Structures are given as structure tokens and as C-alpha cells.
PDB file of C-alpha atoms in Angstrom:
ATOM      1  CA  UNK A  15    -146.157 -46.530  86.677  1.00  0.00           C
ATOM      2  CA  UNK A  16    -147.434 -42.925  84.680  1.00  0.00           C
ATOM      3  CA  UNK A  17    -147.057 -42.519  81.197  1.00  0.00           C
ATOM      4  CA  UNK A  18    -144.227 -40.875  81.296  1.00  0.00           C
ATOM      5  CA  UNK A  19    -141.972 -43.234  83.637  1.00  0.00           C
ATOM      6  CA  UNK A  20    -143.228 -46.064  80.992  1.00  0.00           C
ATOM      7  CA  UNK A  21    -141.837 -44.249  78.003  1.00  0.00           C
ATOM      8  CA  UNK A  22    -138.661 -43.290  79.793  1.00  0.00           C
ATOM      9  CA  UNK A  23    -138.269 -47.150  80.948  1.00  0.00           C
ATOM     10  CA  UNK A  24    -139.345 -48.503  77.308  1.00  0.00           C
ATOM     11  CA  UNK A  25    -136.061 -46.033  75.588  1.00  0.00           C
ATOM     12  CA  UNK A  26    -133.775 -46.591  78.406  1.00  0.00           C
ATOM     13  CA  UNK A  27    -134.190 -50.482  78.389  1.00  0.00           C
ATOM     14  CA  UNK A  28    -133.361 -50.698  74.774  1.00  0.00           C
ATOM     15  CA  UNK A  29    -129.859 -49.957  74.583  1.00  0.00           C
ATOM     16  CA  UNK A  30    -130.089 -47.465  71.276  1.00  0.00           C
ATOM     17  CA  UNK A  31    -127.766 -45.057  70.400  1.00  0.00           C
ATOM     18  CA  UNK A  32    -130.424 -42.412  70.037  1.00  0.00           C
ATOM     19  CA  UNK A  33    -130.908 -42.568  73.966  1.00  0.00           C
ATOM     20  CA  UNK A  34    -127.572 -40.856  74.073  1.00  0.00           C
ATOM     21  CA  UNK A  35    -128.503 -38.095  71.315  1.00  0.00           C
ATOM     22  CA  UNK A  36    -131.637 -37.454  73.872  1.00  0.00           C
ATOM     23  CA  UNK A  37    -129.934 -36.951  76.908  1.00  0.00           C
ATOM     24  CA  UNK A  38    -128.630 -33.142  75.520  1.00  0.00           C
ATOM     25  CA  UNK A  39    -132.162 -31.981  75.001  1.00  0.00           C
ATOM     26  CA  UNK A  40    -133.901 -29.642  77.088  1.00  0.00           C
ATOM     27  CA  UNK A  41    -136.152 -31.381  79.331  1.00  0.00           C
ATOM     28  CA  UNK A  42    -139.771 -30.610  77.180  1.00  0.00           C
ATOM     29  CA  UNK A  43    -138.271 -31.923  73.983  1.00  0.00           C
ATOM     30  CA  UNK A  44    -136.498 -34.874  75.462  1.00  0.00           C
ATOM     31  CA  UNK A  45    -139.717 -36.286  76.570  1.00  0.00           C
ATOM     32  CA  UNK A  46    -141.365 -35.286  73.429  1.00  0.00           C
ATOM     33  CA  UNK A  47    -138.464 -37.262  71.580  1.00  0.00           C
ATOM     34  CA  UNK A  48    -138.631 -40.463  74.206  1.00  0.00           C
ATOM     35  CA  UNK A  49    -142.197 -40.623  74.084  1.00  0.00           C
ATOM     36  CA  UNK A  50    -141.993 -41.391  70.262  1.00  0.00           C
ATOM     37  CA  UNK A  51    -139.244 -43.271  70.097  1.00  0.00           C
ATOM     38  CA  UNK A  52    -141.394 -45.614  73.240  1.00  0.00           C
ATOM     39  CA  UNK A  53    -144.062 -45.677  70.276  1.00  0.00           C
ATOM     40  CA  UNK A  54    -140.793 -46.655  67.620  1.00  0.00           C
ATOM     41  CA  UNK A  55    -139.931 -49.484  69.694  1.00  0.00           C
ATOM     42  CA  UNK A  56    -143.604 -50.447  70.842  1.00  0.00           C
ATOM     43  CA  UNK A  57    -144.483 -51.548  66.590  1.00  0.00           C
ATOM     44  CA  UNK A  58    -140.805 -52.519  66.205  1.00  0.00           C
ATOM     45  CA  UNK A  59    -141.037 -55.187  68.842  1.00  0.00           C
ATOM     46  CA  UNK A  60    -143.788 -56.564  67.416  1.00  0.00           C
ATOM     47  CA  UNK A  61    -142.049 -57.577  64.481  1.00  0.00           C
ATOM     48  CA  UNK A  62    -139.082 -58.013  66.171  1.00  0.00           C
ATOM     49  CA  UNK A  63    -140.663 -60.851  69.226  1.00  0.00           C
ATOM     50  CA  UNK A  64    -142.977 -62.145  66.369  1.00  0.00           C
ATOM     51  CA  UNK A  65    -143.752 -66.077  66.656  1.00  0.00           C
ATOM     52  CA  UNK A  66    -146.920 -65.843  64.484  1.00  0.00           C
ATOM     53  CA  UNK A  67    -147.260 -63.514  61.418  1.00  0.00           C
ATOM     54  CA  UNK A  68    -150.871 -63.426  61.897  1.00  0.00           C
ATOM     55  CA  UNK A  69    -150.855 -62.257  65.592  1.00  0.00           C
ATOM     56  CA  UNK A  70    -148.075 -59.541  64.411  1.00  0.00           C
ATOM     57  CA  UNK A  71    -150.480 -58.624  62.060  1.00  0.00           C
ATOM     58  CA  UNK A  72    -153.413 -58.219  64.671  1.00  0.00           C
ATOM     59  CA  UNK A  73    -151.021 -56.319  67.035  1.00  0.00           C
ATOM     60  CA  UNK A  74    -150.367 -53.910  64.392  1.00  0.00           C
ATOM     61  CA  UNK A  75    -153.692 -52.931  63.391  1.00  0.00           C
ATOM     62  CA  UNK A  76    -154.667 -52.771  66.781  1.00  0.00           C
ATOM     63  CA  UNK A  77    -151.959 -50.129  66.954  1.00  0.00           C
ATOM     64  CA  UNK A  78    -153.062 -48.172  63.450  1.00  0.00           C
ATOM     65  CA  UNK A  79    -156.457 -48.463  65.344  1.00  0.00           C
ATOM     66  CA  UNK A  80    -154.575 -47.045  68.537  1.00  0.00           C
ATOM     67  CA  UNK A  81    -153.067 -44.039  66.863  1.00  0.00           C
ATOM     68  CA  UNK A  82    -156.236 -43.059  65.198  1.00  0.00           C
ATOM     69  CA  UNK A  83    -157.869 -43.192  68.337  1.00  0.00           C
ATOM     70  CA  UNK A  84    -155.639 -41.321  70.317  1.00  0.00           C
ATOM     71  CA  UNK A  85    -155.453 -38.196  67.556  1.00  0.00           C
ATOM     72  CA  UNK A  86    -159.381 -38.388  67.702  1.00  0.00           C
ATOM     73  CA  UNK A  87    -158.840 -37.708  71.616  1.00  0.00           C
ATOM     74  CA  UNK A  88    -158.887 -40.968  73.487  1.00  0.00           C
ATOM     75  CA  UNK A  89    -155.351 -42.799  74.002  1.00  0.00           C
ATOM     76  CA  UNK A  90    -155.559 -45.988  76.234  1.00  0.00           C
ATOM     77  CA  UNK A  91    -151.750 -46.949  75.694  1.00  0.00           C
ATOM     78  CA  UNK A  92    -149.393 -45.317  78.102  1.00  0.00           C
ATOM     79  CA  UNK A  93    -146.863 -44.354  74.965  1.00  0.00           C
ATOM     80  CA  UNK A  94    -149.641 -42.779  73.675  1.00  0.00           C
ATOM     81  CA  UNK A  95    -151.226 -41.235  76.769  1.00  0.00           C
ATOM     82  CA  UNK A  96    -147.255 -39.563  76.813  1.00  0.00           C
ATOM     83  CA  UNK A  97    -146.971 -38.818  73.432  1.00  0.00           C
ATOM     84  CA  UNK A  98    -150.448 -36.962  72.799  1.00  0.00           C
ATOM     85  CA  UNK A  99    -149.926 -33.728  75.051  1.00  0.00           C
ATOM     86  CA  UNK A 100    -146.915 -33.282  73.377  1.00  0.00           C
ATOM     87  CA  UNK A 101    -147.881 -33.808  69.526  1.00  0.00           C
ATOM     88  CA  UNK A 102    -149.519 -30.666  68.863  1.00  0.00           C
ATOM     89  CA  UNK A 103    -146.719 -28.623  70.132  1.00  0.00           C
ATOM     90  CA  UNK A 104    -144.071 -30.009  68.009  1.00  0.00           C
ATOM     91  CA  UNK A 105    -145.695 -31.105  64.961  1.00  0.00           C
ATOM     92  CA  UNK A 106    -146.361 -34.739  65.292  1.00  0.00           C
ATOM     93  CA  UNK A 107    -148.811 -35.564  62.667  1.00  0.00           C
ATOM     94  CA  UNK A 108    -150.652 -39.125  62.602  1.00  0.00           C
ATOM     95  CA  UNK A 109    -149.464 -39.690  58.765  1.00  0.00           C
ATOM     96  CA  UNK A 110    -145.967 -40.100  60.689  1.00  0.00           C
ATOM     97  CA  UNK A 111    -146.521 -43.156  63.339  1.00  0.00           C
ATOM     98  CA  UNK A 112    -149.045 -44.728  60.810  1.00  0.00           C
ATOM     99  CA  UNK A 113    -146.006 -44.558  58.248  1.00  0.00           C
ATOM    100  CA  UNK A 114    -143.855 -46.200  60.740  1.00  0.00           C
ATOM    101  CA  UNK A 115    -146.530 -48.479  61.462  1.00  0.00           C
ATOM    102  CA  UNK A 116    -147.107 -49.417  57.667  1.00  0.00           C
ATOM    103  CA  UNK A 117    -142.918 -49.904  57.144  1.00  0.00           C
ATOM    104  CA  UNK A 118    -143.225 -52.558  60.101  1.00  0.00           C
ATOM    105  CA  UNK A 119    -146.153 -54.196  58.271  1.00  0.00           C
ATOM    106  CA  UNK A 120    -143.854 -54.395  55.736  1.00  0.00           C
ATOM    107  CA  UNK A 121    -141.757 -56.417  57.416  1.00  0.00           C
ATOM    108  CA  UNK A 122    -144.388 -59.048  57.893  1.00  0.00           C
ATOM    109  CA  UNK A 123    -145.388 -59.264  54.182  1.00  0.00           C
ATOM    110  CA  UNK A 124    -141.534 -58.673  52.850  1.00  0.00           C
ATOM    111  CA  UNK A 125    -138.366 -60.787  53.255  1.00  0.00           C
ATOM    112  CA  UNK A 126    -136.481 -60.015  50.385  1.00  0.00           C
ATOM    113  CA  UNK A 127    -136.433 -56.642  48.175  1.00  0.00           C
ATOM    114  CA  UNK A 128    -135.668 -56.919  44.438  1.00  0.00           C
ATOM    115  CA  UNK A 129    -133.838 -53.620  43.889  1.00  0.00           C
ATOM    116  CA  UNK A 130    -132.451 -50.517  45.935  1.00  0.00           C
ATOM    117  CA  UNK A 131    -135.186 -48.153  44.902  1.00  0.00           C
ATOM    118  CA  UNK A 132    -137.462 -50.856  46.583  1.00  0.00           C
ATOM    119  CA  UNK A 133    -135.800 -51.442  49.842  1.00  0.00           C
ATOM    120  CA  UNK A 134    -135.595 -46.818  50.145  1.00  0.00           C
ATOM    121  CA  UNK A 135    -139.260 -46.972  50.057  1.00  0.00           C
ATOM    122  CA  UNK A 136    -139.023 -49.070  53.180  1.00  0.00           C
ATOM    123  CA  UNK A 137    -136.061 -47.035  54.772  1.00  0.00           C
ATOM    124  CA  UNK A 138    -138.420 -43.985  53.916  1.00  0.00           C
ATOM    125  CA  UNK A 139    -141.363 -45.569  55.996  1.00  0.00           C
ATOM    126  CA  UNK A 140    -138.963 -46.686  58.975  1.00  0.00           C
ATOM    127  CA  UNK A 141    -136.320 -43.823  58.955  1.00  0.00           C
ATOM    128  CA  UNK A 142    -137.553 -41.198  57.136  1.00  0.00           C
ATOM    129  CA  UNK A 143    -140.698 -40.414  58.638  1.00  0.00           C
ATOM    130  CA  UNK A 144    -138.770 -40.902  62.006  1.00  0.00           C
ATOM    131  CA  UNK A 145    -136.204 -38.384  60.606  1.00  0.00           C
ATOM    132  CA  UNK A 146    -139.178 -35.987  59.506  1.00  0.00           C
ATOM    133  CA  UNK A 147    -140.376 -36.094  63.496  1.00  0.00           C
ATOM    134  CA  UNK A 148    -137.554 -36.039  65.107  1.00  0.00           C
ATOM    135  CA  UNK A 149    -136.088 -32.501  63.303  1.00  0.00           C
ATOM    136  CA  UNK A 150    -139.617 -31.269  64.189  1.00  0.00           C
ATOM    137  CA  UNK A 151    -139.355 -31.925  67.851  1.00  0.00           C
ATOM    138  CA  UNK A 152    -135.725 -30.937  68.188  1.00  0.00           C
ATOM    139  CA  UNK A 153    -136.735 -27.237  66.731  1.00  0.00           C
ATOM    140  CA  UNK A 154    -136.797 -27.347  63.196  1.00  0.00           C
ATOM    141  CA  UNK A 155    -137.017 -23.800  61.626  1.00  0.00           C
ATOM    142  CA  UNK A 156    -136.362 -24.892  58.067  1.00  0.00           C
ATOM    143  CA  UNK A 157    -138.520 -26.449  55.509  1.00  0.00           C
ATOM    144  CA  UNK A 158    -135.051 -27.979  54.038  1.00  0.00           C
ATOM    145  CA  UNK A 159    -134.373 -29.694  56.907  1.00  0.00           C
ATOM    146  CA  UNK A 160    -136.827 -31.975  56.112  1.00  0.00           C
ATOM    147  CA  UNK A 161    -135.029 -33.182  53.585  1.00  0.00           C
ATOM    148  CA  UNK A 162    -131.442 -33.511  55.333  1.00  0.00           C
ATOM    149  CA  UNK A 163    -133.778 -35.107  57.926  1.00  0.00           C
ATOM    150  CA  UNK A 164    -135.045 -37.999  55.322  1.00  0.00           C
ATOM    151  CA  UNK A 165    -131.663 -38.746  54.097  1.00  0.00           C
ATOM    152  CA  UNK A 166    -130.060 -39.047  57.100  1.00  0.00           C
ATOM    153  CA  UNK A 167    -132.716 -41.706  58.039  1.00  0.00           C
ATOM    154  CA  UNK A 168    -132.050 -43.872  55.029  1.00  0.00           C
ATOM    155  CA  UNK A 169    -127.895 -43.750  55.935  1.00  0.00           C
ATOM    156  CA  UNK A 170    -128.413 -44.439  59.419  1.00  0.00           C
ATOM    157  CA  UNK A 171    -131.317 -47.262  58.229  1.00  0.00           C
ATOM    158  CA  UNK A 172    -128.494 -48.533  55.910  1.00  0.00           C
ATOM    159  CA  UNK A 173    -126.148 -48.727  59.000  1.00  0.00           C
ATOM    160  CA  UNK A 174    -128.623 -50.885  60.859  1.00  0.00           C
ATOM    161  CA  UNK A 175    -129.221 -53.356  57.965  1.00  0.00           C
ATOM    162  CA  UNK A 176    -125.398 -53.577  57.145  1.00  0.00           C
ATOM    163  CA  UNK A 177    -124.729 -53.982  61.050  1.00  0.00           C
ATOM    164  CA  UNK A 178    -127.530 -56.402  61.272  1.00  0.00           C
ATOM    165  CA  UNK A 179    -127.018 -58.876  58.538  1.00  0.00           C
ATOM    166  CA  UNK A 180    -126.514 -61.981  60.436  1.00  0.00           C
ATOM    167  CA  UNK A 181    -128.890 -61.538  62.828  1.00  0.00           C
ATOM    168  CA  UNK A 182    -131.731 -60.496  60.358  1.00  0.00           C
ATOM    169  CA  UNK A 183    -130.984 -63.871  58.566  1.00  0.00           C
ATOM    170  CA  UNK A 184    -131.791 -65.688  61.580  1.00  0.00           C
ATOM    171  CA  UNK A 185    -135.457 -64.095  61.134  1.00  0.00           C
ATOM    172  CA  UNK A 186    -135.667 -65.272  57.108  1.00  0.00           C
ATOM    173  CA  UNK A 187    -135.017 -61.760  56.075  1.00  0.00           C
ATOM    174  CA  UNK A 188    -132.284 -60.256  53.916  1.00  0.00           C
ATOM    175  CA  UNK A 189    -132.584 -56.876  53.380  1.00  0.00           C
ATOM    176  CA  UNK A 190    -129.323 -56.097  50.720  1.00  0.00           C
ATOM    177  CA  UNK A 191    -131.305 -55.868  47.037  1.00  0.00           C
ATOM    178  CA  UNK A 192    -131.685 -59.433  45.435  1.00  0.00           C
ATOM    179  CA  UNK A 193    -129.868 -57.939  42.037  1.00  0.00           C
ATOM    180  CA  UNK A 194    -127.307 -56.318  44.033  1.00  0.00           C
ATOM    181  CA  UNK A 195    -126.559 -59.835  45.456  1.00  0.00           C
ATOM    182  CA  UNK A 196    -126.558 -61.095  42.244  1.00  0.00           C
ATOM    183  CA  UNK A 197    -124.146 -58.352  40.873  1.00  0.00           C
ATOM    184  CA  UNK A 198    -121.511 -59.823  43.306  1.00  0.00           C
ATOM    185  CA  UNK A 199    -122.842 -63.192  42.945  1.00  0.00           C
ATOM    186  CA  UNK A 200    -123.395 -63.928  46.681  1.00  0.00           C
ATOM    187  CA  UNK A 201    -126.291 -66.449  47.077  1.00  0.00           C
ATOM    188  CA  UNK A 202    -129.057 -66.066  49.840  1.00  0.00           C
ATOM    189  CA  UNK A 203    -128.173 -69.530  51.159  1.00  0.00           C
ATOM    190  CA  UNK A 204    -124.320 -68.144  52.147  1.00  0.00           C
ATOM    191  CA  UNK A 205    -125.711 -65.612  54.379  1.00  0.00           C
ATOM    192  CA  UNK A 206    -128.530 -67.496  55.713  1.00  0.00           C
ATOM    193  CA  UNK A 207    -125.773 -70.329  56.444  1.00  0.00           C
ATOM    194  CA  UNK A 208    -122.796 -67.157  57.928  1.00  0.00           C
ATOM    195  CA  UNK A 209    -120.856 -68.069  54.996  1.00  0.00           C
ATOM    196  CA  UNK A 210    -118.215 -65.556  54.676  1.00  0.00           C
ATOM    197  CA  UNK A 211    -116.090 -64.814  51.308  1.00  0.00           C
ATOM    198  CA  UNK A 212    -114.315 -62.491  49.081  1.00  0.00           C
ATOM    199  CA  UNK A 213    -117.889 -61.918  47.418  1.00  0.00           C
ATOM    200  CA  UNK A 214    -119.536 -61.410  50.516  1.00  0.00           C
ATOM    201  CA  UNK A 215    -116.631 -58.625  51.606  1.00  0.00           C
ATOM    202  CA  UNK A 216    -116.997 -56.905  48.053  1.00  0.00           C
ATOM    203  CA  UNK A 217    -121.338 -56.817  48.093  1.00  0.00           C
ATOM    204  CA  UNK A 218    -120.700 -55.327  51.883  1.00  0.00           C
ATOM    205  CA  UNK A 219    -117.938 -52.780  50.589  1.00  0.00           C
ATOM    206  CA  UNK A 220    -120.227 -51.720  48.420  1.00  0.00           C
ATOM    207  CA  UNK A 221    -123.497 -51.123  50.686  1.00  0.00           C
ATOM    208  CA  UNK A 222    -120.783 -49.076  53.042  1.00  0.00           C
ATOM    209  CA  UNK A 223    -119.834 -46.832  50.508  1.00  0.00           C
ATOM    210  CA  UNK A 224    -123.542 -46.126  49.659  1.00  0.00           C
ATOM    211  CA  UNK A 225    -123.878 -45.663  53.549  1.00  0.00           C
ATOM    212  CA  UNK A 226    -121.157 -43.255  53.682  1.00  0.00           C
ATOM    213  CA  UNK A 227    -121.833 -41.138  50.746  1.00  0.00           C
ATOM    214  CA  UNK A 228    -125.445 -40.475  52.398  1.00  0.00           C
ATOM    215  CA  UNK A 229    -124.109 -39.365  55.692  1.00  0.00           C
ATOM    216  CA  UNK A 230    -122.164 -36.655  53.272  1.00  0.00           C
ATOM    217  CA  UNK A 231    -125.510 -36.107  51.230  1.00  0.00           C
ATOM    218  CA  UNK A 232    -127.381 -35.635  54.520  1.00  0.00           C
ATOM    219  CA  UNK A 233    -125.164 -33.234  55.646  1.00  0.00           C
ATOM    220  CA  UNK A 234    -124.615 -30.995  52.499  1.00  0.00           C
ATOM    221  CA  UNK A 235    -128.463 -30.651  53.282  1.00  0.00           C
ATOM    222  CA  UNK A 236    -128.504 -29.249  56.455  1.00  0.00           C
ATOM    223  CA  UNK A 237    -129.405 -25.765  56.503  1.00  0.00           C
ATOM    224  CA  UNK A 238    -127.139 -23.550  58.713  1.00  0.00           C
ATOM    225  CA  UNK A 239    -129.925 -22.118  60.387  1.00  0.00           C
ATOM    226  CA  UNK A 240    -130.813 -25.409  62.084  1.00  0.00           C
ATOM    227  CA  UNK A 241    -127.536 -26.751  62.766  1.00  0.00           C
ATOM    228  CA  UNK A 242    -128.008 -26.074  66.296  1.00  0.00           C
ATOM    229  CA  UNK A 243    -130.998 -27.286  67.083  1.00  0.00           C
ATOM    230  CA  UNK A 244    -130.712 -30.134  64.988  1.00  0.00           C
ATOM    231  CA  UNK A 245    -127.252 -31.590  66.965  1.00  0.00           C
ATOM    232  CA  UNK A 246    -129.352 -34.964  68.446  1.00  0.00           C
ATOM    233  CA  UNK A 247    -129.128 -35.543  64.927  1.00  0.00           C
ATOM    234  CA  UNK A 248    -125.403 -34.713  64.093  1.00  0.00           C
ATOM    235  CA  UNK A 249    -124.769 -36.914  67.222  1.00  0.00           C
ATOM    236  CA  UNK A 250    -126.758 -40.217  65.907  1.00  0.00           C
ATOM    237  CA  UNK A 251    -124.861 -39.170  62.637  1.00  0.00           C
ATOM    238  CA  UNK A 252    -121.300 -39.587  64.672  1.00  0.00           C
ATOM    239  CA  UNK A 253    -122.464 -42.877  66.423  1.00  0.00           C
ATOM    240  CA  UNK A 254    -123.735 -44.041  63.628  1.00  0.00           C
ATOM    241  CA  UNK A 255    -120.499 -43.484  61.386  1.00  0.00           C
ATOM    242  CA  UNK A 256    -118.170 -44.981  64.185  1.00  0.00           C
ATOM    243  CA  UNK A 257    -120.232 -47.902  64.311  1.00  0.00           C
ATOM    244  CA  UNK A 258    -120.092 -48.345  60.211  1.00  0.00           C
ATOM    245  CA  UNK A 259    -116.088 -47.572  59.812  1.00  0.00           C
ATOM    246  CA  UNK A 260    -116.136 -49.957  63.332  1.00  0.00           C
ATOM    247  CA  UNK A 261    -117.327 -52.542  61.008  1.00  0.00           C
ATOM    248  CA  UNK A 262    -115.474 -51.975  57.822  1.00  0.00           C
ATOM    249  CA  UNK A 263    -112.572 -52.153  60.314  1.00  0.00           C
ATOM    250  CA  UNK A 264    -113.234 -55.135  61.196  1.00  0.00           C
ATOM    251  CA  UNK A 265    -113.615 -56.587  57.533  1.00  0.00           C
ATOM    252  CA  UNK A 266    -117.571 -56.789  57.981  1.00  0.00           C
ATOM    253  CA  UNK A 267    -117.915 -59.868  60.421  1.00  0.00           C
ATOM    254  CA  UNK A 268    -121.606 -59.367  60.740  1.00  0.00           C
ATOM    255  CA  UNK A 269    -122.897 -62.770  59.917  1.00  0.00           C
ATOM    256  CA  UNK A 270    -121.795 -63.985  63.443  1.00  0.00           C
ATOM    257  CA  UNK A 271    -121.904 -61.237  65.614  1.00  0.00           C
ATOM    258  CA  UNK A 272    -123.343 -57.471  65.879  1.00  0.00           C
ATOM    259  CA  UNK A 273    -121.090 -55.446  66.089  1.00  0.00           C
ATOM    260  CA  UNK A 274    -121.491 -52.429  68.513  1.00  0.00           C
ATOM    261  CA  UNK A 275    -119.542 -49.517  70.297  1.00  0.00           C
ATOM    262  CA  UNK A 276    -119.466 -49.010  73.924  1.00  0.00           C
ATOM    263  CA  UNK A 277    -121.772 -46.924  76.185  1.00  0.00           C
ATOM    264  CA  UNK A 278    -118.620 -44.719  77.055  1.00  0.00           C
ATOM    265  CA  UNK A 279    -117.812 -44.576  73.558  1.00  0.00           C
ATOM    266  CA  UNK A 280    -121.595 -43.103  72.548  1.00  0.00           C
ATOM    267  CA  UNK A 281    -121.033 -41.079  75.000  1.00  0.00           C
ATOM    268  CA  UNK A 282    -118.229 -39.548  73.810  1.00  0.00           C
ATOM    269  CA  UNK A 283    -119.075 -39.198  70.679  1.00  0.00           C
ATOM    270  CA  UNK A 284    -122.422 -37.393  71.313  1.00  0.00           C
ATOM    271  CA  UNK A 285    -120.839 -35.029  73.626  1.00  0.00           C
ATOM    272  CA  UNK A 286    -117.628 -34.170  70.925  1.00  0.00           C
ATOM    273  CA  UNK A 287    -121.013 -32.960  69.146  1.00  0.00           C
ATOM    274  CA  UNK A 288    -122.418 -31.043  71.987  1.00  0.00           C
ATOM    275  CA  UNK A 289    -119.694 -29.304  72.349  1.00  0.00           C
ATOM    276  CA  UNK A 290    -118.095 -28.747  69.273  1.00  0.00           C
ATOM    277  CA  UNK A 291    -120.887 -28.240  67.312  1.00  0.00           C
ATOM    278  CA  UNK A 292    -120.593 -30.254  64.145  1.00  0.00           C
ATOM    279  CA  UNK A 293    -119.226 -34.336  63.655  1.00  0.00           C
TER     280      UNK A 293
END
């Protein structure tokens, strides 16, 4: 297996909803965009699959130690070996995967986050930066779409961690702000234990509406000029909105389950974009 069947095989096998955004692309920036997201999942998984903390820990250094490598000329990983070629030409600076890299370390070191201001710097590291790249390889030509880039990280972050609640509870971590909790007195043992309640519905209404109002932020930022080019994005921003009113829909039963839309329906959704132009 090449480099490039590896990456292909790594985004395909995971399921995402950004597999769907890719599949519009021409075929140069679709394997620029699959070959990082292979490198998004590759440190993801190691916190993800993680038994022991400390061999997480190794794993990602070796990969900080990987990406350094690789930008000083010699990649020995096949997502990197795929990724390199393509760097230069769309912008793909190391600061970015060692960002992503340093928001999954947080993850080792983190299982609780005090305030919202403290869990953004995280979405920053994990979505942002992500964000930042992807515009770049999908053709940004505007330095504001950096920022519409950033913030629709953080809402589509937000989506994740409202979607995965239960299921991040099952690894020790809750990622909803400890004083937010506190504001609508849910306790940490109720969602580690799936407790639902009228608290728990409130505290989720809440982080929904946050959600929401950065999809609209993210937007309003959006230069017109790039509003082509940057429709991978408009189409994660669809997905990802389905998904969230899929779950407010559904009264936020995400302790016990993870709630998802079907292939068909991603589909759909991402090619309403395509054609159409806008969400």
C-alpha cells in the first residue's frame, strides 16, 4: 500500500462527515485535504485507543518528532510521506499539525475545563488550526477567511462535544465548563452515571444555543470572495447543523447513545451545498 492509498483508506474508514465535504474537491486538493485529515485522525486515535497515558504520551512526541522531521525533509510515516509534496503548495505550515498535536496532548493532561474561555483554547488547538488548513487548501484568497475559518472550527468542535457527551464520560472526560455545570447545578457524577434531568436538558440547551449562534458568527465572516472555494466548509457547516437541531430534536439523549445522520443524508446535504451554493 503507497502513501496515498493509506491516507485515502485511513479518511474513508472513519466514517466523518468531512469525507463527504471532500468528495466535491478537485482531485489535487482532495488529496491535499485527505492526507491531513489521515494525519487528524493518526494523533486523534491515539488519544482516542489510549490504555496507558504514558504510552499516549510517547506516541505523541514521537509524532511532534515525526512532523519536525518530515518539514526538515525526511518523512518515514506514510500520512506524512502523502502530506509533504503537497504542503508547500497549499500552505501547510508545521505550527498547524504541531497545534493539533499539542490540543491532543491536552487531552491526556486535561479531563475537566474550569470555564468556557478555557475549553476555546482547546477547540482553537483541535478545530481552529484544522479550520486555518483546511480554507488554505480549499483556495483561500482572503486573509478574513481565516477568521470565519477559526470560528467555524470552535461551532463544529462544540457540535462534537455536545454530540459526544456520553461517550466522552465513558473515557473520564467532561468537556462542558465545570462553572457552567454548576450554573445549572448538574453534578459530574449524573453524567458520568447517564443520569438524565430537567437540569441536564437546560445546561445542554444552553451549549446548543452557543453552538448555533457560532455557525451564524462563522458565517457573517465569510468573505464573498471565497464563498466558492470555501463550500467543503459550508457543507461540514450543513452536516454539522442537522446533526445539532437532530439532537435538540430529540431532547439531547446523548448520555446513552451518539446520535448521528445517515450516509444518504450527508450526502444530501453536502450536495444541496454544491449546488446551491450557500447552507
Amino acid at each position: 500500500m503507497n502513501p496515498e492509498q493509506y491516507v485515502q483508506q485511513k479518511a474513508a474508514a472513519s466514517g466523518s462527515s468531512f469525507y463527504y465535504a471532500f468528495l466535491f474537491l478537485p482531485k489535487p486538493r482532495r488529496a491535499a485535504i485527505t492526507a491531513f485529515y489521515a494525519f487528524c485522525r493518526e494523533v486523534d486515535d491515539v488519544v482516542d485507543d489510549m490504555v496507558d497515558a504514558s504510552v499516549a504520551a510517547t506516541k505523541l512526541a514521537w509524532w511532534q518528532g515525526e512532523v519536525a522531521k518530515a518539514y526538515a525533509g525526511t518523512p518515514t510515516h506514510p500520512v506524512m510521506q502523502a502530506l509533504m509534496p503537497l504542503a508547500a503548495i497549499y500552505g501547510i505550515e508545521q505550527r498547524h499539525l504541531q497545534a493539533v498535536i499539542e490540543g491532543c496532548q491536552m487531552d491526556l493532561e486535561q479531563t475537566r475545563y474550569l470555564d468556557y474561555p478555557n475549553l476555546q483554547r482547546y477547540c482553537h488547538l483541535v478545530a481552529g488550526e484544522v479550520g486555518e488548513v483546511a480554507a488554505r487548501i480549499f483556495g483561500q484568497s482572503d486573509p478574513q477567511t481565516t477568521a470565519y475559518a477559526h470560528k467555524l472550527g470552535q461551532a463544529l468542535q462544540l457540535t462534537n462535544i455536545i454530540r459526544d457527551v456520553g461517550e466522552d464520560a465513558m473515557r473520564g472526560r467532561i468537556y462542558l465548563p465545570v462553572n457552567e455545570l454548576q450554573q445549572f447545578d448538574v453534578k459530574a457524577h449524573e453524567i458520568l452515571k447517564r443520569s438524565y434531568s430537567d437540569r441536564f436538558t437546560a445546561l445542554m440547551q444552553f451549549q446548543a444555543k452557543r453552538a448555533q449562534s457560532l455557525y451564524d458568527e462563522a458565517l457573517a465572516l465569510l468573505p464573498a470572495a471565497d464563498r466558492r472555494a470555501q463550500k467543503p466548509g459550508l457543507m461540514m457547516a450543513s452536516i454539522y447543523r442537522a446533526l445539532l437541531s437532530e439532537i435538540e430534536r430529540d431532547n439531547f439523549q446523548v448520555l446513552h447513545q451518539r446520535v448521528s445522520l445517515t450516509p444518504l443524508r450527508k450526502l444530501w446535504l453536502a450536495w444541496k451545498v454544491q449546488a446551491l451554493g450557500h447552507l
